[in-house]
Amino acid sequence: MTTETTTPVRRRGGPTKGDQREAQILEATRALLAERSAADLTVDAIAKAAGVTRTAFYFYFPTKHAVVAALLAELWDDFGASHAWFASEGPDRAGLREQHRIVAEVWRRHREILVCARGSVDYEPVLEWAARLRDRFEAGLGAKVERDRAAGLAPDGIAAASLAAMVWDVRDARFRAMSDLAPDDLDRALDELTEVVLRMLYGTAPAA
């Protein structure tokens, strides 16, 4: 006779107290960065805004910059959502503009955090996140340029990797500048950026 035993399924409940405290620290830091630079941010200020003790803060994060790194990590997939254009063939103006719109929206909602990844925070995980973000973009764009060139859809010229790096530099500077534009101005800026990138990649700005 065989007796079957079953292991009870453990049901995950709602957020734990620890999860809630960590979330409070993240949100408090996000709010404080909207008012001051990362250099002016302190652990005491974060702890006070989050409603936790300084000791409790250090239970979850080793430094204030570790909180910034965690906030940036939350944006990784948001930027990845803009990469659909890399799978397209040829210029695909509409797809490129949509890519730019998505990135501009991420910048608009999280400017105070993203600024930290542009050299204002000298913390290895933050620097690594920024480098990986750039590398992922350049790899995706470089691969697209090579495919389009092989298919006769883009002109030969500068090495694809170098061209992708130049496009990143142009976009990165423009997105920060665009992050506080009014809607009409933002639409115009997105159109302009799209045309500039198309000219860089394809030599002209195709209508489609």
PDB file of C-alpha atoms in Angstrom:
ATOM      1  CA  MET A   1       0.000   0.000   0.000  1.00  0.00           C
ATOM      2  CA  THR A   2       1.417   3.356  -1.068  1.00  0.00           C
ATOM      3  CA  THR A   3       0.698   6.403   0.966  1.00  0.00           C
ATOM      4  CA  GLU A   4       0.950   9.684  -0.907  1.00  0.00           C
ATOM      5  CA  THR A   5       1.936  12.735   0.964  1.00  0.00           C
ATOM      6  CA  THR A   6       1.478  16.210  -0.310  1.00  0.00           C
ATOM      7  CA  THR A   7       3.372  19.295   0.620  1.00  0.00           C
ATOM      8  CA  PRO A   8       1.036  22.165   1.411  1.00  0.00           C
ATOM      9  CA  VAL A   9       1.286  24.997  -1.051  1.00  0.00           C
ATOM     10  CA  ARG A  10       2.560  28.091   0.695  1.00  0.00           C
ATOM     11  CA  ARG A  11       0.479  31.046  -0.263  1.00  0.00           C
ATOM     12  CA  ARG A  12       2.306  34.317  -0.568  1.00  0.00           C
ATOM     13  CA  GLY A  13       0.528  36.993   1.300  1.00  0.00           C
ATOM     14  CA  GLY A  14       0.649  40.704   0.729  1.00  0.00           C
ATOM     15  CA  PRO A  15       3.750  42.851   1.097  1.00  0.00           C
ATOM     16  CA  THR A  16       5.664  42.246   4.287  1.00  0.00           C
ATOM     17  CA  LYS A  17       6.510  45.006   6.715  1.00  0.00           C
ATOM     18  CA  GLY A  18      10.025  44.900   5.325  1.00  0.00           C
ATOM     19  CA  ASP A  19       8.745  45.299   1.766  1.00  0.00           C
ATOM     20  CA  GLN A  20       6.696  48.283   2.861  1.00  0.00           C
ATOM     21  CA  ARG A  21       9.628  49.960   4.570  1.00  0.00           C
ATOM     22  CA  GLU A  22      11.847  49.442   1.555  1.00  0.00           C
ATOM     23  CA  ALA A  23       9.158  50.933  -0.678  1.00  0.00           C
ATOM     24  CA  GLN A  24       8.852  53.893   1.693  1.00  0.00           C
ATOM     25  CA  ILE A  25      12.591  54.530   1.423  1.00  0.00           C
ATOM     26  CA  LEU A  26      12.475  54.352  -2.362  1.00  0.00           C
ATOM     27  CA  GLU A  27       9.524  56.717  -2.620  1.00  0.00           C
ATOM     28  CA  ALA A  28      10.993  59.139  -0.097  1.00  0.00           C
ATOM     29  CA  THR A  29      14.241  59.271  -2.059  1.00  0.00           C
ATOM     30  CA  ARG A  30      12.356  59.799  -5.310  1.00  0.00           C
ATOM     31  CA  ALA A  31      10.482  62.746  -3.786  1.00  0.00           C
ATOM     32  CA  LEU A  32      13.603  64.286  -2.265  1.00  0.00           C
ATOM     33  CA  LEU A  33      15.484  64.084  -5.561  1.00  0.00           C
ATOM     34  CA  ALA A  34      12.763  66.236  -7.098  1.00  0.00           C
ATOM     35  CA  GLU A  35      13.769  68.974  -4.644  1.00  0.00           C
ATOM     36  CA  ARG A  36      17.547  68.608  -4.337  1.00  0.00           C
ATOM     37  CA  SER A  37      20.555  67.068  -6.051  1.00  0.00           C
ATOM     38  CA  ALA A  38      21.977  63.699  -5.136  1.00  0.00           C
ATOM     39  CA  ALA A  39      24.969  65.498  -3.615  1.00  0.00           C
ATOM     40  CA  ASP A  40      22.646  67.307  -1.188  1.00  0.00           C
ATOM     41  CA  LEU A  41      20.761  64.147  -0.288  1.00  0.00           C
ATOM     42  CA  THR A  42      21.491  62.629   3.112  1.00  0.00           C
ATOM     43  CA  VAL A  43      20.604  59.369   4.790  1.00  0.00           C
ATOM     44  CA  ASP A  44      19.035  61.305   7.660  1.00  0.00           C
ATOM     45  CA  ALA A  45      16.780  63.202   5.257  1.00  0.00           C
ATOM     46  CA  ILE A  46      15.709  59.998   3.523  1.00  0.00           C
ATOM     47  CA  ALA A  47      15.035  58.186   6.785  1.00  0.00           C
ATOM     48  CA  LYS A  48      12.996  61.087   8.127  1.00  0.00           C
ATOM     49  CA  ALA A  49      10.950  61.391   4.917  1.00  0.00           C
ATOM     50  CA  ALA A  50      10.384  57.622   4.848  1.00  0.00           C
ATOM     51  CA  GLY A  51       9.343  57.518   8.497  1.00  0.00           C
ATOM     52  CA  VAL A  52      12.053  55.054   9.497  1.00  0.00           C
ATOM     53  CA  THR A  53      15.067  55.264  11.772  1.00  0.00           C
ATOM     54  CA  ARG A  54      18.594  55.690  10.465  1.00  0.00           C
ATOM     55  CA  THR A  55      19.333  52.175  11.696  1.00  0.00           C
ATOM     56  CA  ALA A  56      16.355  50.824   9.774  1.00  0.00           C
ATOM     57  CA  PHE A  57      17.558  52.578   6.626  1.00  0.00           C
ATOM     58  CA  TYR A  58      20.908  50.778   6.806  1.00  0.00           C
ATOM     59  CA  PHE A  59      19.126  47.456   7.192  1.00  0.00           C
ATOM     60  CA  TYR A  60      17.812  47.861   3.635  1.00  0.00           C
ATOM     61  CA  PHE A  61      20.456  49.965   1.881  1.00  0.00           C
ATOM     62  CA  PRO A  62      24.191  50.419   2.572  1.00  0.00           C
ATOM     63  CA  THR A  63      24.299  54.002   1.253  1.00  0.00           C
ATOM     64  CA  LYS A  64      22.044  56.719  -0.126  1.00  0.00           C
ATOM     65  CA  HIS A  65      23.453  55.971  -3.578  1.00  0.00           C
ATOM     66  CA  ALA A  66      22.330  52.361  -3.267  1.00  0.00           C
ATOM     67  CA  VAL A  67      18.765  53.685  -3.147  1.00  0.00           C
ATOM     68  CA  VAL A  68      19.410  55.642  -6.348  1.00  0.00           C
ATOM     69  CA  ALA A  69      20.744  52.462  -7.962  1.00  0.00           C
ATOM     70  CA  ALA A  70      17.564  50.617  -6.956  1.00  0.00           C
ATOM     71  CA  LEU A  71      15.396  53.359  -8.432  1.00  0.00           C
ATOM     72  CA  LEU A  72      17.341  53.206 -11.697  1.00  0.00           C
ATOM     73  CA  ALA A  73      17.007  49.414 -11.825  1.00  0.00           C
ATOM     74  CA  GLU A  74      13.235  49.838 -11.857  1.00  0.00           C
ATOM     75  CA  LEU A  75      13.542  51.753 -15.149  1.00  0.00           C
ATOM     76  CA  TRP A  76      15.469  49.083 -17.045  1.00  0.00           C
ATOM     77  CA  ASP A  77      12.400  47.499 -18.630  1.00  0.00           C
ATOM     78  CA  ASP A  78      10.851  50.898 -19.360  1.00  0.00           C
ATOM     79  CA  PHE A  79      13.759  51.722 -21.648  1.00  0.00           C
ATOM     80  CA  GLY A  80      13.736  48.222 -23.093  1.00  0.00           C
ATOM     81  CA  ALA A  81      10.133  48.746 -24.201  1.00  0.00           C
ATOM     82  CA  SER A  82      11.392  51.318 -26.703  1.00  0.00           C
ATOM     83  CA  HIS A  83      13.613  48.853 -28.556  1.00  0.00           C
ATOM     84  CA  ALA A  84      10.939  47.396 -30.848  1.00  0.00           C
ATOM     85  CA  TRP A  85      12.213  49.648 -33.644  1.00  0.00           C
ATOM     86  CA  PHE A  86      15.490  47.734 -33.749  1.00  0.00           C
ATOM     87  CA  ALA A  87      13.655  44.748 -35.242  1.00  0.00           C
ATOM     88  CA  SER A  88      12.209  46.801 -38.109  1.00  0.00           C
ATOM     89  CA  GLU A  89      13.487  46.918 -41.691  1.00  0.00           C
ATOM     90  CA  GLY A  90      14.732  50.172 -43.130  1.00  0.00           C
ATOM     91  CA  PRO A  91      14.062  53.649 -41.732  1.00  0.00           C
ATOM     92  CA  ASP A  92      10.521  53.099 -40.360  1.00  0.00           C
ATOM     93  CA  ARG A  93      10.040  56.728 -39.378  1.00  0.00           C
ATOM     94  CA  ALA A  94       6.885  56.038 -37.363  1.00  0.00           C
ATOM     95  CA  GLY A  95       8.579  53.282 -35.383  1.00  0.00           C
ATOM     96  CA  LEU A  96      11.610  55.431 -34.638  1.00  0.00           C
ATOM     97  CA  ARG A  97       9.449  58.340 -33.506  1.00  0.00           C
ATOM     98  CA  GLU A  98       7.546  55.979 -31.210  1.00  0.00           C
ATOM     99  CA  GLN A  99      10.858  54.824 -29.763  1.00  0.00           C
ATOM    100  CA  HIS A 100      11.749  58.429 -29.078  1.00  0.00           C
ATOM    101  CA  ARG A 101       8.327  59.119 -27.565  1.00  0.00           C
ATOM    102  CA  ILE A 102       8.674  56.228 -25.118  1.00  0.00           C
ATOM    103  CA  VAL A 103      12.140  57.321 -23.989  1.00  0.00           C
ATOM    104  CA  ALA A 104      11.034  60.948 -23.682  1.00  0.00           C
ATOM    105  CA  GLU A 105       8.147  59.834 -21.459  1.00  0.00           C
ATOM    106  CA  VAL A 106      10.499  57.872 -19.208  1.00  0.00           C
ATOM    107  CA  TRP A 107      12.678  60.966 -18.919  1.00  0.00           C
ATOM    108  CA  ARG A 108       9.665  63.177 -18.214  1.00  0.00           C
ATOM    109  CA  ARG A 109       8.487  60.952 -15.353  1.00  0.00           C
ATOM    110  CA  HIS A 110      11.884  60.150 -13.872  1.00  0.00           C
ATOM    111  CA  ARG A 111      14.200  63.007 -14.756  1.00  0.00           C
ATOM    112  CA  GLU A 112      15.409  63.527 -11.198  1.00  0.00           C
ATOM    113  CA  ILE A 113      16.543  59.888 -11.011  1.00  0.00           C
ATOM    114  CA  LEU A 114      18.048  59.667 -14.495  1.00  0.00           C
ATOM    115  CA  VAL A 115      20.139  62.763 -13.929  1.00  0.00           C
ATOM    116  CA  CYS A 116      21.942  60.755 -11.241  1.00  0.00           C
ATOM    117  CA  ALA A 117      23.117  58.311 -13.900  1.00  0.00           C
ATOM    118  CA  ARG A 118      24.789  61.048 -15.911  1.00  0.00           C
ATOM    119  CA  GLY A 119      27.843  61.545 -13.782  1.00  0.00           C
ATOM    120  CA  SER A 120      26.386  63.218 -10.699  1.00  0.00           C
ATOM    121  CA  VAL A 121      26.633  60.001  -8.654  1.00  0.00           C
ATOM    122  CA  ASP A 122      30.032  58.306  -8.445  1.00  0.00           C
ATOM    123  CA  TYR A 123      28.792  54.906  -7.279  1.00  0.00           C
ATOM    124  CA  GLU A 124      29.755  51.733  -9.122  1.00  0.00           C
ATOM    125  CA  PRO A 125      26.263  50.170  -9.459  1.00  0.00           C
ATOM    126  CA  VAL A 126      24.916  53.458 -10.849  1.00  0.00           C
ATOM    127  CA  LEU A 127      27.801  53.799 -13.296  1.00  0.00           C
ATOM    128  CA  GLU A 128      27.392  50.166 -14.314  1.00  0.00           C
ATOM    129  CA  TRP A 129      23.659  50.618 -14.906  1.00  0.00           C
ATOM    130  CA  ALA A 130      24.305  53.620 -17.156  1.00  0.00           C
ATOM    131  CA  ALA A 131      26.997  51.746 -19.076  1.00  0.00           C
ATOM    132  CA  ARG A 132      24.766  48.693 -19.585  1.00  0.00           C
ATOM    133  CA  LEU A 133      21.915  50.905 -20.759  1.00  0.00           C
ATOM    134  CA  ARG A 134      24.165  52.500 -23.363  1.00  0.00           C
ATOM    135  CA  ASP A 135      25.691  49.177 -24.419  1.00  0.00           C
ATOM    136  CA  ARG A 136      22.260  47.605 -24.921  1.00  0.00           C
ATOM    137  CA  PHE A 137      21.124  50.508 -27.085  1.00  0.00           C
ATOM    138  CA  GLU A 138      24.278  50.602 -29.181  1.00  0.00           C
ATOM    139  CA  ALA A 139      24.229  46.827 -29.711  1.00  0.00           C
ATOM    140  CA  GLY A 140      20.611  46.935 -30.880  1.00  0.00           C
ATOM    141  CA  LEU A 141      21.108  49.896 -33.190  1.00  0.00           C
ATOM    142  CA  GLY A 142      24.421  48.611 -34.539  1.00  0.00           C
ATOM    143  CA  ALA A 143      22.818  45.284 -35.463  1.00  0.00           C
ATOM    144  CA  LYS A 144      19.958  47.072 -37.219  1.00  0.00           C
ATOM    145  CA  VAL A 145      22.342  49.258 -39.222  1.00  0.00           C
ATOM    146  CA  GLU A 146      24.314  46.205 -40.351  1.00  0.00           C
ATOM    147  CA  ARG A 147      21.137  44.370 -41.403  1.00  0.00           C
ATOM    148  CA  ASP A 148      19.813  47.381 -43.300  1.00  0.00           C
ATOM    149  CA  ARG A 149      23.141  47.867 -45.053  1.00  0.00           C
ATOM    150  CA  ALA A 150      23.258  44.216 -46.058  1.00  0.00           C
ATOM    151  CA  ALA A 151      19.738  44.537 -47.462  1.00  0.00           C
ATOM    152  CA  GLY A 152      20.599  47.702 -49.367  1.00  0.00           C
ATOM    153  CA  LEU A 153      18.323  49.816 -47.173  1.00  0.00           C
ATOM    154  CA  ALA A 154      21.049  51.990 -45.651  1.00  0.00           C
ATOM    155  CA  PRO A 155      24.229  53.451 -47.144  1.00  0.00           C
ATOM    156  CA  ASP A 156      27.651  52.150 -46.233  1.00  0.00           C
ATOM    157  CA  GLY A 157      29.951  54.465 -44.340  1.00  0.00           C
ATOM    158  CA  ILE A 158      31.039  54.838 -40.753  1.00  0.00           C
ATOM    159  CA  ALA A 159      31.336  51.553 -38.878  1.00  0.00           C
ATOM    160  CA  ALA A 160      27.937  50.569 -37.477  1.00  0.00           C
ATOM    161  CA  ALA A 161      29.217  50.492 -33.888  1.00  0.00           C
ATOM    162  CA  SER A 162      30.707  53.985 -34.154  1.00  0.00           C
ATOM    163  CA  LEU A 163      27.562  55.327 -35.775  1.00  0.00           C
ATOM    164  CA  ALA A 164      25.400  53.827 -33.020  1.00  0.00           C
ATOM    165  CA  ALA A 165      27.608  55.520 -30.402  1.00  0.00           C
ATOM    166  CA  MET A 166      27.175  58.890 -32.128  1.00  0.00           C
ATOM    167  CA  VAL A 167      23.408  58.460 -32.276  1.00  0.00           C
ATOM    168  CA  TRP A 168      23.372  57.663 -28.548  1.00  0.00           C
ATOM    169  CA  ASP A 169      25.289  60.850 -27.767  1.00  0.00           C
ATOM    170  CA  VAL A 170      22.849  62.996 -29.747  1.00  0.00           C
ATOM    171  CA  ARG A 171      19.767  61.368 -28.242  1.00  0.00           C
ATOM    172  CA  ASP A 172      21.055  61.338 -24.682  1.00  0.00           C
ATOM    173  CA  ALA A 173      21.688  65.071 -24.682  1.00  0.00           C
ATOM    174  CA  ARG A 174      18.356  65.865 -26.322  1.00  0.00           C
ATOM    175  CA  PHE A 175      16.201  63.718 -24.031  1.00  0.00           C
ATOM    176  CA  ARG A 176      17.390  65.513 -20.927  1.00  0.00           C
ATOM    177  CA  ALA A 177      16.692  68.869 -22.571  1.00  0.00           C
ATOM    178  CA  MET A 178      13.265  67.676 -23.729  1.00  0.00           C
ATOM    179  CA  SER A 179      12.154  66.352 -20.350  1.00  0.00           C
ATOM    180  CA  ASP A 180      10.466  69.577 -19.219  1.00  0.00           C
ATOM    181  CA  LEU A 181       9.034  70.801 -22.532  1.00  0.00           C
ATOM    182  CA  ALA A 182       5.373  71.685 -22.992  1.00  0.00           C
ATOM    183  CA  PRO A 183       3.368  69.130 -25.062  1.00  0.00           C
ATOM    184  CA  ASP A 184       3.457  71.101 -28.320  1.00  0.00           C
ATOM    185  CA  ASP A 185       7.149  71.804 -27.981  1.00  0.00           C
ATOM    186  CA  LEU A 186       7.802  68.164 -27.145  1.00  0.00           C
ATOM    187  CA  ASP A 187       5.988  66.975 -30.280  1.00  0.00           C
ATOM    188  CA  ARG A 188       8.111  69.260 -32.403  1.00  0.00           C
ATOM    189  CA  ALA A 189      11.295  68.180 -30.625  1.00  0.00           C
ATOM    190  CA  LEU A 190      10.440  64.503 -31.186  1.00  0.00           C
ATOM    191  CA  ASP A 191       9.901  65.151 -34.905  1.00  0.00           C
ATOM    192  CA  GLU A 192      13.221  66.988 -35.126  1.00  0.00           C
ATOM    193  CA  LEU A 193      15.141  64.297 -33.263  1.00  0.00           C
ATOM    194  CA  THR A 194      13.621  61.597 -35.452  1.00  0.00           C
ATOM    195  CA  GLU A 195      14.675  63.426 -38.604  1.00  0.00           C
ATOM    196  CA  VAL A 196      18.198  63.992 -37.309  1.00  0.00           C
ATOM    197  CA  VAL A 197      18.653  60.303 -36.462  1.00  0.00           C
ATOM    198  CA  LEU A 198      17.268  59.203 -39.834  1.00  0.00           C
ATOM    199  CA  ARG A 199      19.709  61.482 -41.604  1.00  0.00           C
ATOM    200  CA  MET A 200      22.586  60.120 -39.529  1.00  0.00           C
ATOM    201  CA  LEU A 201      21.677  56.523 -40.320  1.00  0.00           C
ATOM    202  CA  TYR A 202      20.266  56.701 -43.830  1.00  0.00           C
ATOM    203  CA  GLY A 203      21.741  59.872 -45.332  1.00  0.00           C
ATOM    204  CA  THR A 204      18.311  61.380 -45.924  1.00  0.00           C
ATOM    205  CA  ALA A 205      15.117  61.703 -43.942  1.00  0.00           C
ATOM    206  CA  PRO A 206      12.725  59.299 -45.721  1.00  0.00           C
ATOM    207  CA  ALA A 207       9.002  60.000 -45.583  1.00  0.00           C
ATOM    208  CA  ALA A 208       8.318  56.449 -44.410  1.00  0.00           C
TER     209      ALA A 208
END
